[in-house]
Amino acid sequence: MEADSLYLTVVTPPLPTWERGGCVLVGDAAHALQPSSGQGASMALEDCEALALLLRHYLPEPPKIGLAKAAKKYFDMRRPRLDMVLRRAQQFSRMK
Ligand SMILES: Cc1cc2nc3c(=O)[nH]c(=O)nc-3n(C[C@H](O)[C@H](O)[C@H](O)COP(=O)(O)OP(=O)(O)OC[C@H]3O[C@@H](n4cnc5c(N)ncnc54)[C@H](O)[C@@H]3O)c2cc1C
């Protein structure tokens, strides 16, 4: 939570996983950024595209196994990019 402006900004702390029990988080539910980053909607759309492509790839396998594999790959692919965007958002946030 950042309180350096008039209004509090709540961001998601880094989560250890975005999947549990067959439920997969995308967008702000997984990683809410500072609004000032201007990247939240783009990141949510990228998540959806990545997860859809991975589900298409892995779901010929039995659903529970395919979903778990797709979700793990999705997290492993997306987390580094989100970390980079988050770092840049924090820099821009301070500049603004
Ligand atoms: C002030 C502000 C400015 C921003 N400016 C930008 C910007 O310039 N550029 C940018 O890219 N991003 C910006 N963002 C961030 C962007 O809005 C979000 O990152 C993006 O909307 C995330 O999309 P989402 O689908 O993950 O979540 P959301 O858009 O929050 O969608 C979640 C939806 O789920 C619904 N919901 C919640 N709980 C339930 C429930 N129990 N049952 C049913 N429905 C439920 C909610 O009503 C909502 O419609 C800004 C955010 C804020 C707050």
PDB file of N, CA, C and O in Angstrom, residues 27-72:
ATOM      1  N   GLY A  27      -5.046 -10.970 -14.386  1.00  0.00           N
ATOM      2  CA  GLY A  27      -5.255  -9.529 -14.215  1.00  0.00           C
ATOM      3  C   GLY A  27      -5.004  -9.063 -12.795  1.00  0.00           C
ATOM      4  O   GLY A  27      -4.133  -9.569 -12.090  1.00  0.00           O
ATOM      5  N   ASP A  28      -5.780  -8.066 -12.401  1.00  0.00           N
ATOM      6  CA  ASP A  28      -5.581  -7.445 -11.087  1.00  0.00           C
ATOM      7  C   ASP A  28      -5.703  -8.445  -9.937  1.00  0.00           C
ATOM      8  O   ASP A  28      -5.080  -8.248  -8.889  1.00  0.00           O
ATOM      9  N   ALA A  29      -6.496  -9.482 -10.111  1.00  0.00           N
ATOM     10  CA  ALA A  29      -6.635 -10.470  -9.034  1.00  0.00           C
ATOM     11  C   ALA A  29      -5.288 -11.108  -8.735  1.00  0.00           C
ATOM     12  O   ALA A  29      -4.986 -11.444  -7.579  1.00  0.00           O
ATOM     13  N   ALA A  30      -4.450 -11.255  -9.769  1.00  0.00           N
ATOM     14  CA  ALA A  30      -3.137 -11.864  -9.582  1.00  0.00           C
ATOM     15  C   ALA A  30      -2.074 -10.830  -9.228  1.00  0.00           C
ATOM     16  O   ALA A  30      -1.155 -11.119  -8.478  1.00  0.00           O
ATOM     17  N   HIS A  31      -2.216  -9.614  -9.792  1.00  0.00           N
ATOM     18  CA  HIS A  31      -1.091  -8.658  -9.679  1.00  0.00           C
ATOM     19  C   HIS A  31      -1.564  -7.228  -9.948  1.00  0.00           C
ATOM     20  O   HIS A  31      -1.251  -6.656 -10.991  1.00  0.00           O
ATOM     21  N   ALA A  32      -2.315  -6.638  -9.066  1.00  0.00           N
ATOM     22  CA  ALA A  32      -2.747  -5.249  -9.265  1.00  0.00           C
ATOM     23  C   ALA A  32      -1.538  -4.319  -9.173  1.00  0.00           C
ATOM     24  O   ALA A  32      -0.775  -4.365  -8.210  1.00  0.00           O
ATOM     25  N   LEU A  33      -1.351  -3.502 -10.219  1.00  0.00           N
ATOM     26  CA  LEU A  33      -0.232  -2.544 -10.258  1.00  0.00           C
ATOM     27  C   LEU A  33      -0.736  -1.170  -9.831  1.00  0.00           C
ATOM     28  O   LEU A  33      -1.947  -0.951  -9.716  1.00  0.00           O
ATOM     29  N   GLN A  34       0.205  -0.232  -9.700  1.00  0.00           N
ATOM     30  CA  GLN A  34      -0.215   1.149  -9.445  1.00  0.00           C
ATOM     31  C   GLN A  34      -0.997   1.643 -10.656  1.00  0.00           C
ATOM     32  O   GLN A  34      -0.567   1.406 -11.789  1.00  0.00           O
ATOM     33  N   PRO A  35      -2.115   2.342 -10.441  1.00  0.00           N
ATOM     34  CA  PRO A  35      -2.864   2.886 -11.578  1.00  0.00           C
ATOM     35  C   PRO A  35      -1.998   3.757 -12.472  1.00  0.00           C
ATOM     36  O   PRO A  35      -2.169   3.791 -13.684  1.00  0.00           O
ATOM     37  N   SER A  36      -1.011   4.439 -11.872  1.00  0.00           N
ATOM     38  CA  SER A  36      -0.163   5.353 -12.641  1.00  0.00           C
ATOM     39  C   SER A  36       0.723   4.614 -13.639  1.00  0.00           C
ATOM     40  O   SER A  36       1.311   5.235 -14.519  1.00  0.00           O
ATOM     41  N   SER A  37       0.832   3.297 -13.522  1.00  0.00           N
ATOM     42  CA  SER A  37       1.672   2.548 -14.470  1.00  0.00           C
ATOM     43  C   SER A  37       1.065   2.564 -15.866  1.00  0.00           C
ATOM     44  O   SER A  37       1.780   2.443 -16.857  1.00  0.00           O
ATOM     45  N   GLY A  38      -0.255   2.670 -15.954  1.00  0.00           N
ATOM     46  CA  GLY A  38      -0.920   2.626 -17.258  1.00  0.00           C
ATOM     47  C   GLY A  38      -0.783   1.271 -17.920  1.00  0.00           C
ATOM     48  O   GLY A  38      -0.910   1.151 -19.141  1.00  0.00           O
ATOM     49  N   GLN A  39      -0.501   0.223 -17.152  1.00  0.00           N
ATOM     50  CA  GLN A  39      -0.232  -1.102 -17.714  1.00  0.00           C
ATOM     51  C   GLN A  39      -1.194  -2.178 -17.234  1.00  0.00           C
ATOM     52  O   GLN A  39      -1.126  -3.314 -17.698  1.00  0.00           O
ATOM     53  N   GLY A  40      -2.065  -1.845 -16.297  1.00  0.00           N
ATOM     54  CA  GLY A  40      -2.907  -2.877 -15.674  1.00  0.00           C
ATOM     55  C   GLY A  40      -3.794  -3.606 -16.665  1.00  0.00           C
ATOM     56  O   GLY A  40      -3.879  -4.842 -16.657  1.00  0.00           O
ATOM     57  N   ALA A  41      -4.451  -2.861 -17.548  1.00  0.00           N
ATOM     58  CA  ALA A  41      -5.355  -3.498 -18.511  1.00  0.00           C
ATOM     59  C   ALA A  41      -4.562  -4.329 -19.524  1.00  0.00           C
ATOM     60  O   ALA A  41      -4.957  -5.446 -19.874  1.00  0.00           O
ATOM     61  N   SER A  42      -3.409  -3.795 -19.961  1.00  0.00           N
ATOM     62  CA  SER A  42      -2.578  -4.547 -20.917  1.00  0.00           C
ATOM     63  C   SER A  42      -2.113  -5.854 -20.300  1.00  0.00           C
ATOM     64  O   SER A  42      -2.138  -6.907 -20.955  1.00  0.00           O
ATOM     65  N   MET A  43      -1.698  -5.795 -19.042  1.00  0.00           N
ATOM     66  CA  MET A  43      -1.215  -7.011 -18.381  1.00  0.00           C
ATOM     67  C   MET A  43      -2.342  -8.031 -18.223  1.00  0.00           C
ATOM     68  O   MET A  43      -2.138  -9.237 -18.381  1.00  0.00           O
ATOM     69  N   ALA A  44      -3.550  -7.541 -17.946  1.00  0.00           N
ATOM     70  CA  ALA A  44      -4.689  -8.453 -17.813  1.00  0.00           C
ATOM     71  C   ALA A  44      -4.979  -9.137 -19.153  1.00  0.00           C
ATOM     72  O   ALA A  44      -5.237 -10.350 -19.210  1.00  0.00           O
ATOM     73  N   LEU A  45      -4.912  -8.371 -20.242  1.00  0.00           N
ATOM     74  CA  LEU A  45      -5.170  -8.951 -21.572  1.00  0.00           C
ATOM     75  C   LEU A  45      -4.079  -9.944 -21.959  1.00  0.00           C
ATOM     76  O   LEU A  45      -4.369 -11.020 -22.506  1.00  0.00           O
ATOM     77  N   GLU A  46      -2.832  -9.587 -21.665  1.00  0.00           N
ATOM     78  CA  GLU A  46      -1.741 -10.527 -21.963  1.00  0.00           C
ATOM     79  C   GLU A  46      -1.912 -11.819 -21.171  1.00  0.00           C
ATOM     80  O   GLU A  46      -1.679 -12.912 -21.691  1.00  0.00           O
ATOM     81  N   ASP A  47      -2.302 -11.694 -19.912  1.00  0.00           N
ATOM     82  CA  ASP A  47      -2.551 -12.896 -19.090  1.00  0.00           C
ATOM     83  C   ASP A  47      -3.575 -13.793 -19.764  1.00  0.00           C
ATOM     84  O   ASP A  47      -3.391 -15.014 -19.869  1.00  0.00           O
ATOM     85  N   CYS A  48      -4.680 -13.189 -20.191  1.00  0.00           N
ATOM     86  CA  CYS A  48      -5.779 -13.978 -20.770  1.00  0.00           C
ATOM     87  C   CYS A  48      -5.319 -14.693 -22.038  1.00  0.00           C
ATOM     88  O   CYS A  48      -5.631 -15.874 -22.243  1.00  0.00           O
ATOM     89  N   GLU A  49      -4.578 -13.963 -22.868  1.00  0.00           N
ATOM     90  CA  GLU A  49      -4.115 -14.590 -24.108  1.00  0.00           C
ATOM     91  C   GLU A  49      -3.156 -15.744 -23.797  1.00  0.00           C
ATOM     92  O   GLU A  49      -3.277 -16.839 -24.361  1.00  0.00           O
ATOM     93  N   ALA A  50      -2.207 -15.501 -22.892  1.00  0.00           N
ATOM     94  CA  ALA A  50      -1.228 -16.538 -22.548  1.00  0.00           C
ATOM     95  C   ALA A  50      -1.935 -17.758 -21.966  1.00  0.00           C
ATOM     96  O   ALA A  50      -1.659 -18.900 -22.366  1.00  0.00           O
ATOM     97  N   LEU A  51      -2.863 -17.527 -21.047  1.00  0.00           N
ATOM     98  CA  LEU A  51      -3.534 -18.660 -20.410  1.00  0.00           C
ATOM     99  C   LEU A  51      -4.383 -19.432 -21.424  1.00  0.00           C
ATOM    100  O   LEU A  51      -4.396 -20.670 -21.423  1.00  0.00           O
ATOM    101  N   ALA A  52      -5.071 -18.714 -22.304  1.00  0.00           N
ATOM    102  CA  ALA A  52      -5.906 -19.391 -23.316  1.00  0.00           C
ATOM    103  C   ALA A  52      -5.044 -20.265 -24.228  1.00  0.00           C
ATOM    104  O   ALA A  52      -5.404 -21.417 -24.518  1.00  0.00           O
ATOM    105  N   LEU A  53      -3.906 -19.729 -24.669  1.00  0.00           N
ATOM    106  CA  LEU A  53      -3.033 -20.508 -25.560  1.00  0.00           C
ATOM    107  C   LEU A  53      -2.473 -21.732 -24.833  1.00  0.00           C
ATOM    108  O   LEU A  53      -2.396 -22.829 -25.404  1.00  0.00           O
ATOM    109  N   LEU A  54      -2.104 -21.545 -23.577  1.00  0.00           N
ATOM    110  CA  LEU A  54      -1.552 -22.673 -22.819  1.00  0.00           C
ATOM    111  C   LEU A  54      -2.622 -23.729 -22.544  1.00  0.00           C
ATOM    112  O   LEU A  54      -2.345 -24.933 -22.603  1.00  0.00           O
ATOM    113  N   LEU A  55      -3.836 -23.296 -22.269  1.00  0.00           N
ATOM    114  CA  LEU A  55      -4.927 -24.267 -22.049  1.00  0.00           C
ATOM    115  C   LEU A  55      -5.180 -25.065 -23.321  1.00  0.00           C
ATOM    116  O   LEU A  55      -5.366 -26.279 -23.283  1.00  0.00           O
ATOM    117  N   ARG A  56      -5.153 -24.377 -24.458  1.00  0.00           N
ATOM    118  CA  ARG A  56      -5.357 -25.085 -25.718  1.00  0.00           C
ATOM    119  C   ARG A  56      -4.255 -26.130 -25.924  1.00  0.00           C
ATOM    120  O   ARG A  56      -4.509 -27.228 -26.395  1.00  0.00           O
ATOM    121  N   HIS A  57      -3.041 -25.776 -25.525  1.00  0.00           N
ATOM    122  CA  HIS A  57      -1.917 -26.694 -25.706  1.00  0.00           C
ATOM    123  C   HIS A  57      -2.003 -27.894 -24.762  1.00  0.00           C
ATOM    124  O   HIS A  57      -1.754 -29.032 -25.154  1.00  0.00           O
ATOM    125  N   TYR A  58      -2.360 -27.641 -23.501  1.00  0.00           N
ATOM    126  CA  TYR A  58      -2.261 -28.702 -22.486  1.00  0.00           C
ATOM    127  C   TYR A  58      -3.572 -29.466 -22.269  1.00  0.00           C
ATOM    128  O   TYR A  58      -3.556 -30.549 -21.693  1.00  0.00           O
ATOM    129  N   LEU A  59      -4.698 -28.928 -22.710  1.00  0.00           N
ATOM    130  CA  LEU A  59      -5.946 -29.592 -22.328  1.00  0.00           C
ATOM    131  C   LEU A  59      -6.282 -30.880 -23.084  1.00  0.00           C
ATOM    132  O   LEU A  59      -7.188 -31.589 -22.643  1.00  0.00           O
ATOM    133  N   PRO A  60      -5.577 -31.230 -24.140  1.00  0.00           N
ATOM    134  CA  PRO A  60      -5.761 -32.609 -24.609  1.00  0.00           C
ATOM    135  C   PRO A  60      -5.392 -33.638 -23.533  1.00  0.00           C
ATOM    136  O   PRO A  60      -5.854 -34.768 -23.579  1.00  0.00           O
ATOM    137  N   GLU A  61      -4.581 -33.237 -22.557  1.00  0.00           N
ATOM    138  CA  GLU A  61      -4.271 -34.133 -21.441  1.00  0.00           C
ATOM    139  C   GLU A  61      -5.499 -34.187 -20.511  1.00  0.00           C
ATOM    140  O   GLU A  61      -6.396 -33.347 -20.604  1.00  0.00           O
ATOM    141  N   PRO A  62      -5.547 -35.161 -19.585  1.00  0.00           N
ATOM    142  CA  PRO A  62      -6.679 -35.183 -18.633  1.00  0.00           C
ATOM    143  C   PRO A  62      -6.832 -33.808 -17.975  1.00  0.00           C
ATOM    144  O   PRO A  62      -5.825 -33.196 -17.604  1.00  0.00           O
ATOM    145  N   PRO A  63      -8.065 -33.315 -17.831  1.00  0.00           N
ATOM    146  CA  PRO A  63      -8.288 -31.917 -17.437  1.00  0.00           C
ATOM    147  C   PRO A  63      -7.524 -31.461 -16.196  1.00  0.00           C
ATOM    148  O   PRO A  63      -6.935 -30.380 -16.202  1.00  0.00           O
ATOM    149  N   LYS A  64      -7.505 -32.275 -15.141  1.00  0.00           N
ATOM    150  CA  LYS A  64      -6.825 -31.834 -13.905  1.00  0.00           C
ATOM    151  C   LYS A  64      -5.327 -31.652 -14.145  1.00  0.00           C
ATOM    152  O   LYS A  64      -4.735 -30.656 -13.720  1.00  0.00           O
ATOM    153  N   ILE A  65      -4.741 -32.602 -14.864  1.00  0.00           N
ATOM    154  CA  ILE A  65      -3.295 -32.545 -15.136  1.00  0.00           C
ATOM    155  C   ILE A  65      -3.003 -31.418 -16.115  1.00  0.00           C
ATOM    156  O   ILE A  65      -2.076 -30.622 -15.919  1.00  0.00           O
ATOM    157  N   GLY A  66      -3.807 -31.321 -17.180  1.00  0.00           N
ATOM    158  CA  GLY A  66      -3.605 -30.287 -18.192  1.00  0.00           C
ATOM    159  C   GLY A  66      -3.725 -28.890 -17.606  1.00  0.00           C
ATOM    160  O   GLY A  66      -2.910 -28.010 -17.896  1.00  0.00           O
ATOM    161  N   LEU A  67      -4.724 -28.694 -16.764  1.00  0.00           N
ATOM    162  CA  LEU A  67      -4.918 -27.369 -16.151  1.00  0.00           C
ATOM    163  C   LEU A  67      -3.748 -27.018 -15.235  1.00  0.00           C
ATOM    164  O   LEU A  67      -3.238 -25.882 -15.265  1.00  0.00           O
ATOM    165  N   ALA A  68      -3.310 -27.985 -14.443  1.00  0.00           N
ATOM    166  CA  ALA A  68      -2.189 -27.726 -13.525  1.00  0.00           C
ATOM    167  C   ALA A  68      -0.928 -27.368 -14.318  1.00  0.00           C
ATOM    168  O   ALA A  68      -0.197 -26.435 -13.953  1.00  0.00           O
ATOM    169  N   LYS A  69      -0.669 -28.095 -15.419  1.00  0.00           N
ATOM    170  CA  LYS A  69       0.515 -27.804 -16.229  1.00  0.00           C
ATOM    171  C   LYS A  69       0.402 -26.431 -16.885  1.00  0.00           C
ATOM    172  O   LYS A  69       1.364 -25.650 -16.909  1.00  0.00           O
ATOM    173  N   ALA A  70      -0.775 -26.137 -17.450  1.00  0.00           N
ATOM    174  CA  ALA A  70      -0.979 -24.834 -18.105  1.00  0.00           C
ATOM    175  C   ALA A  70      -0.805 -23.700 -17.098  1.00  0.00           C
ATOM    176  O   ALA A  70      -0.163 -22.689 -17.386  1.00  0.00           O
ATOM    177  N   ALA A  71      -1.354 -23.873 -15.906  1.00  0.00           N
ATOM    178  CA  ALA A  71      -1.291 -22.813 -14.889  1.00  0.00           C
ATOM    179  C   ALA A  71       0.141 -22.599 -14.428  1.00  0.00           C
ATOM    180  O   ALA A  71       0.566 -21.457 -14.194  1.00  0.00           O
ATOM    181  N   LYS A  72       0.901 -23.681 -14.284  1.00  0.00           N
ATOM    182  CA  LYS A  72       2.298 -23.527 -13.844  1.00  0.00           C
ATOM    183  C   LYS A  72       3.112 -22.816 -14.919  1.00  0.00           C
ATOM    184  O   LYS A  72       3.876 -21.887 -14.626  1.00  0.00           O
TER     185      LYS A  72
END
